[in-house]
Tab-separated table of C-alpha atoms in Angstrom:
chain	number	residue	atom	x	y	z
E	1	UNK	CA	-69.495	37.558	-6.713
E	2	UNK	CA	-69.456	34.502	-4.417
E	3	UNK	CA	-72.669	32.739	-3.401
E	4	UNK	CA	-72.272	33.886	0.199
E	5	UNK	CA	-71.819	37.547	-0.743
E	6	UNK	CA	-74.700	37.404	-3.205
E	7	UNK	CA	-76.947	35.857	-0.545
E	8	UNK	CA	-76.184	38.689	1.883
E	9	UNK	CA	-76.654	41.387	-0.759
E	10	UNK	CA	-79.980	39.903	-1.849
E	11	UNK	CA	-81.165	39.618	1.747
E	12	UNK	CA	-80.363	43.268	2.390
E	13	UNK	CA	-82.050	44.502	-0.770
E	14	UNK	CA	-85.179	42.398	-0.298
E	15	UNK	CA	-85.447	43.466	3.324
E	16	UNK	CA	-85.252	47.135	2.379
E	17	UNK	CA	-87.574	46.928	-0.627
E	18	UNK	CA	-90.117	44.227	0.241
E	19	UNK	CA	-89.969	42.674	3.708
E	20	UNK	CA	-88.878	45.172	6.359
E	21	UNK	CA	-90.011	42.911	9.196
E	22	UNK	CA	-88.602	41.694	12.491
E	23	UNK	CA	-87.201	38.493	13.974
E	24	UNK	CA	-88.622	37.228	17.269
E	25	UNK	CA	-86.843	34.488	19.202
E	26	UNK	CA	-83.298	35.380	18.203
E	27	UNK	CA	-82.164	33.958	21.557
E	28	UNK	CA	-82.792	30.548	19.981
E	29	UNK	CA	-80.202	31.109	17.271
E	30	UNK	CA	-77.485	28.454	17.487
E	31	UNK	CA	-73.841	29.325	17.991
E	32	UNK	CA	-72.937	27.088	15.070
E	33	UNK	CA	-74.437	24.775	12.470
E	34	UNK	CA	-75.445	22.720	10.759
E	35	UNK	CA	-79.216	22.630	11.208
E	36	UNK	CA	-82.445	22.421	9.237
E	37	UNK	CA	-84.832	25.395	9.405
E	38	UNK	CA	-88.458	24.545	8.651
E	39	UNK	CA	-91.015	27.254	7.855
E	40	UNK	CA	-94.512	27.838	6.577
E	41	UNK	CA	-94.460	29.112	3.006
E	42	UNK	CA	-96.826	32.106	3.372
E	43	UNK	CA	-97.199	32.207	-0.414
E	44	UNK	CA	-94.272	34.033	-2.013
E	45	UNK	CA	-93.320	35.957	1.127
E	46	UNK	CA	-92.127	33.033	3.260
E	47	UNK	CA	-88.759	32.466	1.562
E	48	UNK	CA	-88.097	36.209	1.362
E	49	UNK	CA	-89.057	36.734	4.996
E	50	UNK	CA	-86.745	34.039	6.313
E	51	UNK	CA	-83.864	35.086	4.097
E	52	UNK	CA	-84.206	38.705	5.255
E	53	UNK	CA	-84.804	37.980	8.951
E	54	UNK	CA	-82.253	35.342	9.929
E	55	UNK	CA	-78.622	36.477	10.241
E	56	UNK	CA	-77.539	33.097	8.892
E	57	UNK	CA	-76.413	31.733	5.554
E	58	UNK	CA	-79.096	29.233	4.581
E	59	UNK	CA	-79.293	26.891	1.603
E	60	UNK	CA	-82.923	26.489	0.482
E	61	UNK	CA	-84.659	23.474	-0.954
E	62	UNK	CA	-86.145	24.611	-4.275
E	63	UNK	CA	-88.435	22.705	-6.651
E	64	UNK	CA	-86.129	21.472	-9.422
E	65	UNK	CA	-88.242	23.117	-12.157
E	66	UNK	CA	-87.284	26.517	-10.718
E	67	UNK	CA	-83.628	25.795	-11.469
E	68	UNK	CA	-84.073	24.604	-15.065
E	69	UNK	CA	-84.154	27.076	-17.939
E	70	UNK	CA	-86.746	25.144	-19.945
E	71	UNK	CA	-89.162	24.687	-17.031
E	72	UNK	CA	-88.832	27.697	-14.734
E	73	UNK	CA	-91.110	30.079	-16.652
E	74	UNK	CA	-94.006	27.603	-16.811
E	75	UNK	CA	-93.659	26.818	-13.107
E	76	UNK	CA	-93.525	30.506	-12.152
E	77	UNK	CA	-96.539	31.235	-14.317
E	78	UNK	CA	-98.675	28.560	-12.688
E	79	UNK	CA	-97.457	28.910	-9.111
E	80	UNK	CA	-96.952	32.648	-8.808
E	81	UNK	CA	-97.695	35.055	-11.662
E	82	UNK	CA	-101.260	34.004	-12.517
E	83	UNK	CA	-102.258	33.135	-8.943
E	84	UNK	CA	-100.534	35.605	-6.638
E	85	UNK	CA	-100.020	38.785	-8.643
E	86	UNK	CA	-102.390	38.119	-10.626
E	87	UNK	CA	-101.544	38.867	-14.254
E	88	UNK	CA	-103.969	37.869	-17.006
E	89	UNK	CA	-103.225	35.661	-19.997
E	90	UNK	CA	-101.363	36.175	-22.339
E	91	UNK	CA	-99.239	38.703	-20.467
E	92	UNK	CA	-98.632	36.310	-17.569
E	93	UNK	CA	-96.348	33.972	-19.500
E	94	UNK	CA	-94.316	36.838	-20.898
E	95	UNK	CA	-93.764	38.171	-17.390
E	96	UNK	CA	-92.917	34.679	-16.146
E	97	UNK	CA	-90.240	34.303	-18.816
E	98	UNK	CA	-88.779	37.656	-17.830
E	99	UNK	CA	-88.714	36.792	-14.120
E	100	UNK	CA	-87.210	33.369	-14.795
E	101	UNK	CA	-84.212	34.939	-16.534
E	102	UNK	CA	-83.201	36.426	-13.185
E	103	UNK	CA	-84.599	33.822	-10.777
E	104	UNK	CA	-82.826	30.816	-12.298
E	105	UNK	CA	-79.484	32.611	-12.223
E	106	UNK	CA	-79.945	33.800	-8.644
E	107	UNK	CA	-81.217	30.494	-7.257
E	108	UNK	CA	-78.315	28.643	-8.840
E	109	UNK	CA	-75.794	31.252	-7.688
E	110	UNK	CA	-76.796	30.937	-4.027
E	111	UNK	CA	-76.401	27.131	-4.321
E	112	UNK	CA	-80.029	26.176	-3.816
E	113	UNK	CA	-80.695	22.457	-3.480
E	114	UNK	CA	-82.965	21.115	-6.246
E	115	UNK	CA	-85.883	19.007	-5.020
E	116	UNK	CA	-86.504	16.327	-7.606
E	117	UNK	CA	-89.649	14.217	-7.682
E	118	UNK	CA	-90.042	10.440	-7.478
E	119	UNK	CA	-86.832	8.434	-7.451
E	120	UNK	CA	-84.848	11.618	-7.961
E	121	UNK	CA	-85.696	12.684	-4.412
E	122	UNK	CA	-82.948	10.378	-3.144
E	123	UNK	CA	-80.419	12.581	-4.930
E	124	UNK	CA	-81.901	15.583	-3.105
E	125	UNK	CA	-81.370	13.828	0.232
E	126	UNK	CA	-77.795	12.887	-0.603
E	127	UNK	CA	-76.895	16.400	-1.719
E	128	UNK	CA	-78.556	17.825	1.392
E	129	UNK	CA	-76.558	15.555	3.698
E	130	UNK	CA	-73.382	16.579	1.862
E	131	UNK	CA	-74.252	20.204	2.659
E	132	UNK	CA	-74.975	19.386	6.312
E	133	UNK	CA	-71.725	17.468	6.766
E	134	UNK	CA	-69.903	20.532	5.450
E	135	UNK	CA	-71.524	22.583	8.225
E	136	UNK	CA	-74.178	24.243	6.052
E	137	UNK	CA	-77.734	24.884	7.256
E	138	UNK	CA	-80.779	24.170	5.116
E	139	UNK	CA	-84.088	25.984	4.693
E	140	UNK	CA	-87.152	23.852	3.897
E	141	UNK	CA	-90.833	24.660	3.300
E	142	UNK	CA	-92.528	21.249	3.590
E	143	UNK	CA	-96.186	22.180	3.011
E	144	UNK	CA	-98.072	19.909	0.615
E	145	UNK	CA	-99.583	22.102	-2.145
E	146	UNK	CA	-101.971	19.307	-3.095
E	147	UNK	CA	-103.751	19.575	0.269
E	148	UNK	CA	-106.293	22.257	1.260
E	149	UNK	CA	-105.036	25.148	3.357
E	150	UNK	CA	-106.232	25.831	6.878
E	151	UNK	CA	-108.383	28.971	6.809
E	152	UNK	CA	-106.927	30.394	10.027
E	153	UNK	CA	-103.249	30.235	9.186
E	154	UNK	CA	-103.258	29.465	5.458
E	155	UNK	CA	-101.044	26.409	5.976
E	156	UNK	CA	-101.378	23.022	4.343
E	157	UNK	CA	-100.279	19.780	6.072
E	158	UNK	CA	-96.549	19.103	6.013
E	159	UNK	CA	-94.958	16.366	3.961
E	160	UNK	CA	-92.673	14.289	6.170
E	161	UNK	CA	-89.914	13.430	3.703
E	162	UNK	CA	-87.608	16.220	4.883
E	163	UNK	CA	-87.423	14.630	8.359
E	164	UNK	CA	-85.494	11.738	6.832
E	165	UNK	CA	-82.465	14.033	6.867
E	166	UNK	CA	-82.150	13.414	10.610
E	167	UNK	CA	-81.436	9.709	10.246
E	168	UNK	CA	-79.312	10.127	7.112
E	169	UNK	CA	-77.153	12.791	8.746
E	170	UNK	CA	-76.757	10.639	11.868
E	171	UNK	CA	-75.725	7.616	9.788
E	172	UNK	CA	-73.102	9.726	8.041
E	173	UNK	CA	-71.727	11.764	10.951
E	174	UNK	CA	-72.933	10.103	14.177
E	175	UNK	CA	-74.187	13.544	15.208
E	176	UNK	CA	-77.691	14.695	16.091
E	177	UNK	CA	-79.442	17.103	13.748
E	178	UNK	CA	-81.488	20.054	14.997
E	179	UNK	CA	-84.709	21.072	13.233
E	180	UNK	CA	-85.720	24.677	13.976
E	181	UNK	CA	-89.350	25.832	13.545
E	182	UNK	CA	-89.809	29.181	11.802
E	183	UNK	CA	-93.198	30.880	11.778
E	184	UNK	CA	-93.777	33.526	9.117
E	185	UNK	CA	-96.654	35.939	9.663
E	186	UNK	CA	-96.728	38.055	6.479
E	187	UNK	CA	-99.452	40.452	7.623
E	188	UNK	CA	-97.543	41.519	10.727
E	189	UNK	CA	-94.153	41.262	9.029
E	190	UNK	CA	-92.830	38.908	11.699
E	191	UNK	CA	-90.693	35.768	11.698
E	192	UNK	CA	-90.550	33.763	14.925
E	193	UNK	CA	-87.751	31.298	15.602
E	194	UNK	CA	-88.572	28.514	18.047
E	195	UNK	CA	-86.427	26.084	20.020
E	196	UNK	CA	-85.041	23.163	18.034
E	197	UNK	CA	-86.507	19.681	17.764
E	198	UNK	CA	-83.627	17.220	17.978
E	199	UNK	CA	-83.478	13.995	15.975
E	200	UNK	CA	-83.718	10.946	18.258
E	201	UNK	CA	-81.674	8.004	16.875
E	202	UNK	CA	-83.182	5.648	19.456
E	203	UNK	CA	-86.655	6.000	17.976
E	204	UNK	CA	-87.943	3.852	15.112
E	205	UNK	CA	-86.939	5.779	11.928
E	206	UNK	CA	-90.453	5.861	10.461
E	207	UNK	CA	-91.956	6.956	13.781
E	208	UNK	CA	-89.246	9.575	14.222
E	209	UNK	CA	-90.008	11.113	10.837
E	210	UNK	CA	-93.663	11.410	11.806
E	211	UNK	CA	-92.779	12.847	15.236
E	212	UNK	CA	-90.463	15.520	13.865
E	213	UNK	CA	-92.930	16.523	11.168
E	214	UNK	CA	-95.971	16.676	13.433
E	215	UNK	CA	-94.195	18.549	16.237
E	216	UNK	CA	-92.766	21.167	13.878
E	217	UNK	CA	-96.087	21.606	12.096
E	218	UNK	CA	-97.906	21.987	15.408
E	219	UNK	CA	-95.407	24.536	16.745
E	220	UNK	CA	-95.559	26.653	13.593
E	221	UNK	CA	-99.349	26.511	13.371
E	222	UNK	CA	-99.871	27.346	17.060
E	223	UNK	CA	-97.305	30.146	16.969
E	224	UNK	CA	-99.033	31.677	13.953
E	225	UNK	CA	-102.407	31.567	15.712
E	226	UNK	CA	-100.925	32.998	18.908
E	227	UNK	CA	-99.391	35.910	16.994
E	228	UNK	CA	-102.689	36.562	15.252
E	229	UNK	CA	-104.634	36.393	18.519
E	230	UNK	CA	-102.337	38.910	20.229
E	231	UNK	CA	-102.695	41.236	17.278
E	232	UNK	CA	-106.485	41.016	17.219
E	233	UNK	CA	-106.673	41.490	20.991
E	234	UNK	CA	-104.479	44.563	20.952
E	235	UNK	CA	-101.832	42.864	23.106
E	236	UNK	CA	-98.362	44.312	22.422
E	237	UNK	CA	-96.248	41.897	20.435
E	238	UNK	CA	-92.772	40.995	21.777
E	239	UNK	CA	-89.778	42.798	20.367
């Protein structure tokens, strides 16, 4: 089974079994790629929600440990099984090993992009630009897990490294890259797609990275709060 077919099959199954939500803002979907889609993580539901909601083939950034057989179980155990399920020790590690047997295969099969740390991050950028030049669209969750989460929307501040893709893609192709904000509201089972933020090659590169990051983070945070406010106020949500 090809990566594209597997991606579509997985999206359909996960939507039927777990997500079952709706996409708002589909009028903002582009006619063609490539682009970078940036979303809040919403714990484990964010990646599933986006995959199920957008009628696009996306290539996600994934922490490199999740793609390595000798590291995936430990990462899953710390980041998901013991914290989000939760499953007590010692059963948690056994479950993590079981999940990793499927997750590593699936994440590799759909051609996820490994996010390496430190100097290895440059390889992540280069591989990402290769994907973009080939017309592929990326999915990135740039929240910093080391920072405290906002109580209202459960988001942490965004890291700005992903925004470097704008300048690297422009250097390679002389084309402007679109960054689309995606807001995942897990409680209401809703994903909202906003209008794109376009890379500006005339801006200072460091300033442009900050601008793109801050604007996207602000849009996603404010959209989340607006959705929550409408829900609490009993205002009908858009369909």
